[in-house]
């Protein structure tokens, strides 16, 4: 029978045969996530029941790493070619197979003007982001020191490293709430103690 009977276990096959529904596949390394995602994608493109045939670029598949996304795209391309669909295999580079960052970057590029961003933007890697954060913090500390004695007192009481770590934590928490760091309200010392 089924060409996948040997490749997929019972749970994996159930995930593939769940049909055209939103599905989150979470499992440990080496558990067969890529096989499941490949089979779901290929079955959807080929129209294997319960799927209706779709174009590769109409399927969204999000993975955790660029390496996993590349591997998944290549497996899908090979399987579509093996299944007699070289046209679909050639369309795989246009499919939505990426990390969450890659998906968001693609959406922003497609709607750059409406989003108010440069369509040639790039996504920072961790090193670049850390360098920019360090530069921004250094600039903020210098500006705060120019404004008045409160910044001196804060740095004297807690030290630069602790103030920097607290500031970074505050920025991260604010972003996690979906707010811009500059939306935080400043409280004067007597108001904060109350």
Coordinates of N, CA, C and O in Angstrom, one line a residue:
X1 N 0.6 -1.2 0.0 CA 0.0 0.0 0.0 C 0.7 1.3 0.0 O 1.2 1.7 -1.0
X2 N 0.5 2.0 1.1 CA 0.9 3.4 1.2 C 2.4 3.5 1.2 O 3.1 2.8 1.9
X3 N 2.9 4.4 0.3 CA 4.3 4.6 0.1 C 5.0 5.0 1.4 O 6.2 4.9 1.6
X4 N 4.2 5.6 2.4 CA 4.8 6.0 3.6 C 4.7 5.0 4.8 O 5.2 5.3 5.9
X5 N 4.1 3.9 4.6 CA 3.8 3.0 5.7 C 5.1 2.6 6.4 O 5.2 2.4 7.6
X6 N 6.2 2.5 5.6 CA 7.5 2.2 6.2 C 8.2 3.4 6.9 O 8.8 3.3 7.9
X7 N 7.9 4.6 6.3 CA 8.6 5.8 6.7 C 8.0 6.4 8.0 O 8.7 7.1 8.7
X8 N 6.7 6.3 8.2 CA 6.0 7.0 9.3 C 5.4 6.0 10.3 O 4.8 5.0 9.9
X9 N 5.5 6.3 11.5 CA 4.9 5.5 12.5 C 3.4 5.9 12.6 O 2.9 6.9 12.0
X10 N 2.6 5.3 13.5 CA 1.2 5.5 13.6 C 0.9 7.0 13.9 O 0.0 7.6 13.3
X11 N 1.6 7.6 14.9 CA 1.3 9.0 15.3 C 1.7 9.9 14.2 O 1.0 10.9 13.9
X12 N 2.8 9.7 13.5 CA 3.2 10.5 12.4 C 2.2 10.5 11.3 O 1.9 11.5 10.7
X13 N 1.8 9.3 11.0 CA 0.8 9.1 9.9 C -0.5 9.8 10.2 O -1.1 10.5 9.4
X14 N -0.9 9.8 11.5 CA -2.1 10.5 11.9 C -2.0 12.0 11.7 O -2.9 12.7 11.3
X15 N -0.8 12.5 12.0 CA -0.5 13.9 11.8 C -0.6 14.3 10.3 O -1.2 15.4 10.0
X16 N -0.1 13.5 9.5 CA -0.1 13.7 8.0 C -1.6 13.6 7.6 O -2.0 14.5 6.8
X17 N -2.3 12.7 8.0 CA -3.7 12.4 7.5 C -4.7 13.3 8.2 O -5.9 13.2 7.9
X18 N -4.3 14.2 9.1 CA -5.2 15.1 9.8 C -5.8 16.1 8.8 O -6.9 16.7 9.1
X19 N -5.2 16.2 7.7 CA -5.8 17.0 6.6 C -5.4 18.5 6.7 O -4.5 18.9 7.4
X20 N -6.1 19.3 5.9 CA -5.8 20.7 5.8 C -6.2 21.6 7.0 O -7.1 22.4 6.9
X21 N -5.6 21.3 8.1 CA -5.9 22.1 9.3 C -4.6 22.7 9.8 O -3.5 22.2 9.5
X22 N -4.7 23.8 10.6 CA -3.5 24.3 11.2 C -2.9 23.2 12.2 O -3.7 22.7 13.0
X23 N -1.7 22.9 12.1 CA -1.1 21.9 12.9 C 0.2 22.3 13.5 O 1.1 22.8 12.7
X24 N 0.5 22.1 14.7 CA 1.7 22.4 15.4 C 2.4 21.1 15.7 O 1.8 20.3 16.4
X25 N 3.5 20.8 15.1 CA 4.2 19.5 15.3 C 5.4 19.8 16.2 O 6.4 20.5 15.9
X26 N 5.3 19.3 17.5 CA 6.4 19.5 18.4 C 6.9 18.2 18.9 O 6.1 17.3 19.4
X27 N 8.2 17.9 18.8 CA 8.8 16.7 19.3 C 10.3 16.9 19.3 O 10.8 17.8 18.8
X28 N 11.0 15.9 20.0 CA 12.4 16.0 20.2 C 13.2 15.8 18.9 O 12.6 15.4 17.8
X29 N 14.5 16.0 19.0 CA 15.4 15.8 17.8 C 15.3 14.3 17.4 O 15.3 13.4 18.2
X30 N 15.3 14.1 16.1 CA 15.3 12.8 15.5 C 14.0 12.1 15.6 O 13.9 10.8 15.4
X31 N 12.9 12.8 15.9 CA 11.6 12.1 16.1 C 10.8 12.0 14.9 O 9.7 11.4 14.9
X32 N 11.2 12.6 13.8 CA 10.5 12.5 12.5 C 9.6 13.7 12.2 O 8.8 13.6 11.3
X33 N 9.9 14.9 12.8 CA 9.1 16.1 12.5 C 9.3 16.4 11.0 O 8.3 16.7 10.3
X34 N 10.5 16.4 10.5 CA 10.7 16.7 9.1 C 10.0 15.8 8.2 O 9.4 16.2 7.2
X35 N 10.0 14.5 8.5 CA 9.3 13.5 7.6 C 7.8 13.8 7.6 O 7.1 13.8 6.6
X36 N 7.2 14.2 8.8 CA 5.8 14.5 8.9 C 5.5 15.8 8.1 O 4.5 15.8 7.3
X37 N 6.3 16.8 8.3 CA 6.0 18.1 7.5 C 6.2 17.9 6.0 O 5.4 18.4 5.2
X38 N 7.2 17.1 5.6 CA 7.4 16.8 4.2 C 6.2 16.1 3.6 O 5.7 16.5 2.6
X39 N 5.7 15.0 4.3 CA 4.6 14.3 3.8 C 3.3 15.1 3.8 O 2.6 15.0 2.8
X40 N 3.1 15.9 4.8 CA 1.9 16.8 4.8 C 2.0 17.8 3.6 O 1.0 18.0 2.9
X41 N 3.1 18.4 3.4 CA 3.3 19.4 2.3 C 3.1 18.7 1.0 O 2.3 19.2 0.1
X42 N 3.7 17.6 0.7 CA 3.7 16.9 -0.5 C 2.2 16.4 -0.8 O 1.7 16.6 -1.9
X43 N 1.6 15.8 0.2 CA 0.2 15.3 0.1 C -0.7 16.5 -0.3 O -1.6 16.3 -1.1
X44 N -0.5 17.6 0.3 CA -1.3 18.8 0.1 C -1.2 19.2 -1.4 O -2.2 19.5 -2.1
X45 N 0.1 19.3 -1.9 CA 0.3 19.7 -3.3 C -0.2 18.7 -4.2 O -0.9 19.0 -5.3
X46 N -0.1 17.4 -3.9 CA -0.5 16.4 -4.8 C -2.1 16.1 -4.7 O -2.6 15.5 -5.6
X47 N -2.7 16.6 -3.7 CA -4.1 16.4 -3.5 C -4.5 15.0 -3.0 O -5.6 14.5 -3.3
X48 N -3.6 14.4 -2.2 CA -3.8 13.1 -1.6 C -4.9 13.3 -0.6 O -4.7 14.2 0.3
X49 N -6.0 12.6 -0.6 CA -7.1 12.8 0.4 C -6.5 12.6 1.8 O -5.7 11.8 2.0
X50 N -7.0 13.5 2.7 CA -8.1 14.4 2.6 C -7.8 15.8 2.1 O -8.6 16.7 2.3
X51 N -6.7 16.0 1.4 CA -6.3 17.3 0.9 C -6.8 17.5 -0.5 O -7.0 16.5 -1.3
X52 N -7.1 18.7 -0.8 CA -7.4 19.2 -2.2 C -6.1 19.7 -2.7 O -5.3 20.3 -2.0
X53 N -5.8 19.5 -4.0 CA -4.5 20.0 -4.5 C -4.3 21.5 -4.3 O -5.3 22.3 -4.5
X54 N -3.1 21.9 -3.9 CA -2.8 23.3 -3.7 C -1.4 23.6 -4.4 O -0.7 22.6 -4.7
X55 N -1.2 24.8 -4.6 CA 0.2 25.2 -5.2 C 1.2 25.3 -4.0 O 0.8 25.7 -2.9
X56 N 2.4 24.9 -4.2 CA 3.4 25.0 -3.2 C 3.5 26.3 -2.5 O 3.6 26.4 -1.2
X57 N 3.3 27.4 -3.2 CA 3.5 28.7 -2.6 C 2.3 29.1 -1.7 O 2.2 30.2 -1.1
X58 N 1.2 28.3 -1.6 CA 0.1 28.6 -0.8 C 0.1 27.8 0.5 O -0.8 27.9 1.3
X59 N 1.2 27.1 0.8 CA 1.4 26.3 2.0 C 2.4 27.0 2.9 O 3.5 27.3 2.5
X60 N 2.0 27.2 4.2 CA 2.9 27.8 5.2 C 3.5 26.8 6.1 O 2.8 26.0 6.7
X61 N 4.8 26.7 6.1 CA 5.5 25.8 7.0 C 6.6 26.5 7.7 O 7.6 27.0 7.1
X62 N 6.5 26.6 9.0 CA 7.5 27.3 9.8 C 8.3 26.4 10.7 O 7.7 25.5 11.4
X63 N 9.6 26.5 10.6 CA 10.5 25.7 11.4 C 11.3 26.6 12.4 O 11.3 27.8 12.3
X64 N 12.2 26.0 13.2 CA 12.9 26.7 14.2 C 14.2 27.3 13.7 O 14.7 28.3 14.2
X65 N 14.9 26.6 12.7 CA 16.2 27.1 12.3 C 16.2 27.2 10.8 O 15.5 26.5 10.1
X66 N 17.2 28.0 10.3 CA 17.4 28.1 8.9 C 17.8 26.7 8.3 O 17.4 26.4 7.2
X67 N 18.6 26.0 9.0 CA 19.1 24.7 8.6 C 17.9 23.8 8.4 O 17.8 23.1 7.4
X68 N 17.0 23.7 9.3 CA 15.8 22.9 9.2 C 14.9 23.3 8.1 O 14.4 22.4 7.3
X69 N 14.8 24.6 7.9 CA 14.0 25.1 6.7 C 14.6 24.7 5.4 O 13.8 24.2 4.5
X70 N 15.9 24.8 5.3 CA 16.6 24.4 4.0 C 16.4 22.9 3.8 O 16.2 22.5 2.7
X71 N 16.6 22.1 4.8 CA 16.5 20.7 4.7 C 15.1 20.3 4.3 O 14.9 19.4 3.5
X72 N 14.1 20.9 5.0 CA 12.7 20.6 4.7 C 12.4 20.9 3.2 O 11.8 20.1 2.5
X73 N 12.8 22.1 2.8 CA 12.5 22.5 1.4 C 13.1 21.6 0.4 O 12.5 21.2 -0.6
X74 N 14.4 21.1 0.7 CA 15.0 20.2 -0.2 C 14.3 18.8 -0.3 O 14.1 18.2 -1.3
X75 N 13.9 18.3 0.9 CA 13.2 17.0 0.9 C 11.9 17.1 0.2 O 11.5 16.2 -0.5
X76 N 11.2 18.3 0.3 CA 9.9 18.5 -0.4 C 10.1 18.5 -1.9 O 9.4 17.9 -2.7
X77 N 11.2 19.3 -2.3 CA 11.5 19.4 -3.7 C 11.8 18.0 -4.3 O 11.2 17.6 -5.4
X78 N 12.6 17.2 -3.6 CA 12.9 15.9 -4.1 C 11.7 15.0 -4.2 O 11.5 14.3 -5.2
X79 N 10.9 15.0 -3.1 CA 9.7 14.1 -3.1 C 8.7 14.5 -4.2 O 8.0 13.7 -4.8
X80 N 8.5 15.8 -4.4 CA 7.6 16.3 -5.5 C 8.1 15.8 -6.9 O 7.3 15.4 -7.7
X81 N 9.4 15.9 -7.1 CA 10.0 15.5 -8.3 C 9.8 14.0 -8.5 O 9.4 13.5 -9.6
X82 N 10.1 13.2 -7.4 CA 9.9 11.8 -7.5 C 8.4 11.4 -7.8 O 8.1 10.3 -8.3
X83 N 7.5 12.2 -7.3 CA 6.1 12.0 -7.5 C 5.5 12.4 -8.8 O 4.3 12.4 -9.0
X84 N 6.4 12.8 -9.7 CA 6.0 13.2 -11.1 C 5.5 14.6 -11.2 O 4.8 14.9 -12.1
X85 N 5.9 15.5 -10.3 CA 5.5 16.9 -10.3 C 6.7 17.8 -10.4 O 6.9 18.5 -9.4
X86 N 7.5 17.7 -11.5 CA 8.7 18.6 -11.6 C 8.3 20.1 -11.5 O 9.0 20.9 -11.0
X87 N 7.1 20.4 -12.0 CA 6.6 21.8 -12.0 C 6.5 22.3 -10.5 O 6.9 23.4 -10.2
X88 N 5.9 21.4 -9.7 CA 5.7 21.8 -8.3 C 7.1 21.8 -7.6 O 7.3 22.7 -6.7
X89 N 8.0 20.9 -8.0 CA 9.3 20.9 -7.4 C 10.0 22.2 -7.7 O 10.7 22.7 -6.8
X90 N 9.9 22.7 -8.9 CA 10.5 24.0 -9.2 C 9.9 25.2 -8.5 O 10.6 26.2 -8.3
X91 N 8.7 25.0 -8.0 CA 8.0 26.1 -7.3 C 8.4 26.2 -5.8 O 8.0 27.1 -5.1
X92 N 9.0 25.1 -5.3 CA 9.4 25.1 -3.9 C 10.1 26.3 -3.4 O 9.9 26.8 -2.3
X93 N 11.1 26.9 -4.1 CA 11.8 28.1 -3.6 C 10.8 29.2 -3.3 O 11.2 30.1 -2.6
X94 N 9.6 29.3 -4.0 CA 8.7 30.3 -3.7 C 7.7 30.0 -2.6 O 6.9 30.8 -2.2
X95 N 7.8 28.8 -2.1 CA 6.9 28.3 -1.0 C 7.3 29.0 0.3 O 8.4 29.5 0.5
X96 N 6.4 29.0 1.2 CA 6.5 29.7 2.6 C 7.1 28.6 3.5 O 6.5 28.1 4.4
X97 N 8.4 28.3 3.3 CA 9.1 27.3 4.2 C 10.2 28.1 4.8 O 11.2 28.4 4.1
X98 N 10.1 28.4 6.1 CA 11.1 29.3 6.7 C 11.0 29.3 8.2 O 10.2 28.6 8.8
X99 N 11.9 30.0 8.8 CA 11.8 30.3 10.3 C 10.7 31.4 10.5 O 10.3 32.0 9.5
X100 N 10.3 31.6 11.7 CA 9.4 32.7 12.0 C 10.0 34.0 11.6 O 9.3 34.9 11.0
X101 N 11.3 34.2 11.8 CA 11.9 35.5 11.4 C 11.9 35.6 9.9 O 11.6 36.7 9.3
X102 N 12.2 34.5 9.1 CA 12.1 34.6 7.7 C 10.7 34.9 7.2 O 10.6 35.6 6.2
X103 N 9.7 34.3 7.8 CA 8.3 34.5 7.4 C 8.0 36.0 7.6 O 7.4 36.6 6.7
X104 N 8.3 36.5 8.8 CA 8.0 37.9 9.0 C 8.7 38.9 8.1 O 8.2 39.8 7.6
X105 N 10.0 38.6 7.8 CA 10.8 39.4 6.9 C 10.2 39.4 5.5 O 10.1 40.4 4.9
X106 N 9.7 38.2 5.1 CA 9.1 38.1 3.8 C 7.8 39.0 3.7 O 7.6 39.7 2.7
X107 N 7.0 38.9 4.7 CA 5.8 39.7 4.8 C 6.1 41.2 4.8 O 5.5 41.9 4.0
X108 N 7.1 41.6 5.6 CA 7.4 43.0 5.7 C 8.0 43.5 4.3 O 7.7 44.6 3.9
X109 N 8.8 42.6 3.6 CA 9.3 43.0 2.3 C 8.2 43.2 1.3 O 8.2 44.1 0.5
X110 N 7.2 42.3 1.4 CA 6.1 42.4 0.4 C 5.2 43.6 0.7 O 4.5 44.1 -0.2
X111 N 5.2 44.1 1.9 CA 4.3 45.2 2.3 C 5.2 46.3 2.9 O 4.7 47.0 3.9
X112 N 6.4 46.5 2.4 CA 7.3 47.5 3.0 C 6.8 48.9 3.1 O 6.9 49.5 4.2
X113 N 6.2 49.4 2.0 CA 5.7 50.8 2.1 C 4.6 50.9 3.1 O 4.6 51.9 3.8
X114 N 3.7 50.0 3.1 CA 2.6 50.1 4.0 C 3.0 50.0 5.5 O 2.5 50.6 6.4
X115 N 4.1 49.2 5.7 CA 4.7 49.0 7.0 C 5.6 50.2 7.4 O 6.0 50.3 8.6
X116 N 6.0 51.0 6.4 CA 6.9 52.1 6.7 C 8.3 51.6 6.9 O 9.1 52.3 7.7
X117 N 8.8 50.6 6.2 CA 10.1 50.1 6.4 C 10.8 50.1 5.0 O 10.2 50.0 4.0
X118 N 12.1 50.1 5.0 CA 12.9 50.0 3.8 C 12.8 48.6 3.3 O 13.1 47.7 4.0
X119 N 12.4 48.4 2.0 CA 12.3 47.0 1.5 C 13.6 46.3 1.4 O 13.6 45.0 1.3
X120 N 14.7 47.0 1.6 CA 16.0 46.3 1.5 C 16.6 46.1 2.9 O 17.8 45.9 3.1
X121 N 15.7 46.2 4.0 CA 16.2 46.0 5.3 C 16.8 44.6 5.5 O 16.6 43.7 4.7
X122 N 17.6 44.4 6.5 CA 18.1 43.1 6.8 C 17.8 42.8 8.3 O 17.6 43.7 9.1
X123 N 17.7 41.5 8.6 CA 17.4 41.0 9.9 C 18.8 40.9 10.7 O 19.7 40.2 10.1
X124 N 18.9 41.5 11.8 CA 20.1 41.5 12.6 C 20.4 40.1 13.1 O 19.4 39.4 13.6
X125 N 21.6 39.7 13.2 CA 21.9 38.4 13.9 C 22.2 38.8 15.3 O 22.1 40.0 15.7
X126 N 22.4 37.9 16.2 CA 22.5 38.1 17.6 C 23.7 39.1 17.9 O 23.6 39.9 18.8
X127 N 24.8 38.9 17.2 CA 26.0 39.7 17.5 C 25.7 41.1 17.1 O 26.0 42.1 17.9
X128 N 25.1 41.3 15.9 CA 24.8 42.7 15.5 C 23.8 43.4 16.4 O 24.0 44.5 16.8
X129 N 22.8 42.6 16.9 CA 21.8 43.2 17.8 C 22.4 43.6 19.1 O 22.1 44.6 19.7
X130 N 23.3 42.7 19.6 CA 23.9 43.0 20.9 C 24.8 44.2 20.8 O 24.8 45.0 21.7
X131 N 25.5 44.4 19.7 CA 26.3 45.5 19.5 C 25.5 46.8 19.5 O 25.9 47.8 20.1
X132 N 24.4 46.8 18.7 CA 23.5 48.0 18.7 C 22.9 48.3 20.0 O 22.8 49.4 20.4
X133 N 22.5 47.3 20.8 CA 22.0 47.5 22.1 C 23.0 48.1 23.0 O 22.7 49.1 23.8
X134 N 24.2 47.7 22.9 CA 25.3 48.2 23.8 C 25.6 49.7 23.4 O 25.7 50.5 24.3
X135 N 25.6 50.0 22.1 CA 25.8 51.4 21.6 C 24.6 52.3 22.1 O 24.8 53.4 22.6
X136 N 23.4 51.8 22.0 CA 22.2 52.5 22.4 C 22.3 52.8 23.9 O 22.0 53.9 24.4
X137 N 22.6 51.8 24.7 CA 22.7 51.9 26.2 C 23.8 53.0 26.5 O 23.6 53.8 27.4
X138 N 24.9 52.9 25.9 CA 26.0 53.8 26.1 C 25.6 55.2 25.8 O 25.8 56.2 26.6
X139 N 24.9 55.4 24.7 CA 24.4 56.8 24.4 C 23.3 57.2 25.4 O 23.4 58.4 25.8
X140 N 22.4 56.3 25.8 CA 21.4 56.7 26.8 C 22.0 57.1 28.1 O 21.6 58.1 28.8
X141 N 23.1 56.4 28.6 CA 23.7 56.7 29.8 C 24.4 58.1 29.7 O 24.3 58.9 30.6
X142 N 25.1 58.3 28.6 CA 25.7 59.6 28.4 C 24.7 60.8 28.4 O 24.9 61.8 29.0
X143 N 23.6 60.6 27.7 CA 22.5 61.6 27.7 C 22.0 61.8 29.1 O 21.7 62.9 29.5
X144 N 21.8 60.7 29.9 CA 21.2 60.8 31.2 C 22.2 61.6 32.1 O 21.8 62.4 33.0
X145 N 23.5 61.3 32.0 CA 24.5 62.0 32.8 C 24.5 63.5 32.5 O 24.8 64.3 33.4
X146 N 24.2 63.9 31.3 CA 24.1 65.3 30.9 C 22.9 66.0 31.5 O 23.0 67.2 31.7
X147 N 21.8 65.3 31.7 CA 20.6 65.9 32.2 C 20.6 66.3 33.7 O 20.2 67.3 34.0
X148 N 21.2 65.4 34.5 CA 21.2 65.8 35.9 C 21.9 64.8 36.8 O 22.4 63.8 36.3
X149 N 21.9 65.0 38.1 CA 22.6 64.2 39.1 C 22.0 62.9 39.4 O 22.6 62.0 39.9
X150 N 20.7 62.7 39.0 CA 20.0 61.4 39.3 C 20.7 60.2 38.6 O 20.9 59.1 39.2
X151 N 21.2 60.4 37.4 CA 21.9 59.3 36.7 C 23.2 59.0 37.5 O 23.6 57.8 37.6
X152 N 23.9 60.0 37.9 CA 25.2 59.7 38.7 C 24.9 58.9 40.0 O 25.5 58.0 40.3
X153 N 23.8 59.3 40.7 CA 23.4 58.6 41.9 C 23.0 57.2 41.6 O 23.4 56.3 42.4
X154 N 22.3 57.0 40.5 CA 21.9 55.6 40.2 C 23.1 54.7 39.8 O 23.2 53.6 40.4
X155 N 24.0 55.2 39.0 CA 25.2 54.5 38.7 C 26.1 54.3 39.9 O 26.7 53.2 40.0
X156 N 26.2 55.3 40.7 CA 27.0 55.1 41.9 C 26.4 54.1 42.9 O 27.2 53.3 43.5
X157 N 25.1 54.0 43.0 CA 24.5 53.1 43.9 C 24.5 51.7 43.4 O 24.7 50.7 44.2
X158 N 24.3 51.5 42.1 CA 24.2 50.1 41.6 C 25.3 49.6 40.7 O 25.4 48.4 40.4
X159 N 26.1 50.5 40.1 CA 27.1 50.2 39.2 C 26.6 50.1 37.8 O 25.4 49.8 37.6
X160 N 27.5 50.3 36.9 CA 27.1 50.3 35.4 C 26.5 49.0 35.0 O 25.5 48.9 34.3
X161 N 27.2 47.9 35.4 CA 26.7 46.6 34.9 C 25.3 46.2 35.3 O 24.5 45.8 34.5
X162 N 25.0 46.5 36.6 CA 23.6 46.2 37.1 C 22.6 47.1 36.5 O 21.5 46.6 36.1
X163 N 22.9 48.4 36.3 CA 22.0 49.3 35.6 C 21.8 48.8 34.2 O 20.6 48.8 33.7
X164 N 22.8 48.4 33.5 CA 22.7 48.0 32.1 C 21.9 46.7 32.0 O 21.0 46.6 31.2
X165 N 22.1 45.8 32.9 CA 21.3 44.5 32.9 C 19.8 44.8 33.2 O 18.9 44.2 32.6
X166 N 19.6 45.7 34.2 CA 18.2 46.0 34.5 C 17.5 46.7 33.3 O 16.3 46.5 33.0
X167 N 18.2 47.6 32.6 CA 17.7 48.3 31.5 C 17.4 47.3 30.4 O 16.3 47.4 29.7
X168 N 18.3 46.4 30.1 CA 18.0 45.4 29.0 C 16.8 44.5 29.4 O 16.0 44.2 28.5
X169 N 16.7 44.1 30.7 CA 15.6 43.3 31.1 C 14.3 44.1 31.0 O 13.2 43.5 30.5
X170 N 14.3 45.4 31.3 CA 13.1 46.2 31.2 C 12.7 46.3 29.7 O 11.5 46.2 29.3
X171 N 13.7 46.5 28.8 CA 13.4 46.6 27.4 C 12.8 45.3 26.8 O 11.8 45.3 26.1
X172 N 13.4 44.2 27.3 CA 12.9 42.9 26.8 C 11.5 42.6 27.3 O 10.6 42.2 26.5
X173 N 11.2 43.0 28.5 CA 9.8 42.8 29.1 C 8.8 43.7 28.4 O 7.7 43.2 28.1
X174 N 9.2 44.9 28.1 CA 8.3 45.8 27.4 C 8.0 45.3 26.0 O 6.9 45.3 25.6
X175 N 9.0 44.8 25.3 CA 8.8 44.3 24.0 C 7.9 43.0 24.0 O 7.1 42.8 23.2
X176 N 8.1 42.2 25.1 CA 7.3 41.0 25.2 C 5.8 41.3 25.4 O 4.9 40.5 25.0
X177 N 5.6 42.5 25.9 CA 4.2 43.0 26.1 C 3.6 43.6 24.9 O 2.5 44.1 24.8
X178 N 4.5 43.7 23.8 CA 4.0 44.3 22.6 C 4.1 45.8 22.6 O 3.4 46.4 21.8
X179 N 4.9 46.3 23.4 CA 5.0 47.8 23.5 C 6.4 48.2 23.2 O 7.4 47.5 23.4
X180 N 6.5 49.4 22.7 CA 7.9 50.0 22.4 C 8.5 50.4 23.7 O 7.9 50.9 24.6
X181 N 9.9 50.2 23.8 CA 10.5 50.5 25.1 C 10.4 52.0 25.5 O 10.3 52.3 26.6
X182 N 10.2 52.9 24.5 CA 10.0 54.3 24.8 C 8.6 54.6 25.3 O 8.3 55.8 25.6
X183 N 7.7 53.6 25.3 CA 6.4 53.9 25.9 C 6.4 53.7 27.4 O 5.3 54.1 28.0
X184 N 7.5 53.3 28.0 CA 7.5 53.2 29.5 C 7.4 54.6 30.1 O 8.0 55.5 29.6
X185 N 6.7 54.7 31.2 CA 6.5 56.0 31.8 C 7.6 56.2 32.8 O 8.0 55.3 33.5
X186 N 8.2 57.4 32.9 CA 9.2 57.7 33.8 C 8.6 58.2 35.1 O 7.7 59.1 35.1
X187 N 9.0 57.7 36.2 CA 8.5 58.1 37.5 C 9.6 58.8 38.3 O 10.8 58.4 38.3
X188 N 9.3 59.9 39.0 CA 10.3 60.6 39.8 C 10.5 59.8 41.0 O 9.6 59.0 41.5
X189 N 11.6 59.9 41.7 CA 12.0 59.1 42.8 C 10.9 59.1 43.9 O 10.5 58.0 44.4
X190 N 10.4 60.2 44.4 CA 9.4 60.2 45.5 C 8.1 59.4 45.0 O 7.5 58.7 45.8
X191 N 7.7 59.5 43.8 CA 6.5 58.8 43.2 C 6.8 57.3 43.2 O 5.9 56.5 43.5
X192 N 8.0 56.9 42.9 CA 8.3 55.5 42.8 C 8.4 54.8 44.1 O 8.1 53.6 44.3
X193 N 8.7 55.6 45.2 CA 8.8 55.0 46.5 C 7.4 54.8 47.2 O 7.3 54.1 48.1
X194 N 6.5 55.6 46.7 CA 5.1 55.6 47.3 C 4.4 54.2 47.1 O 4.6 53.4 46.4

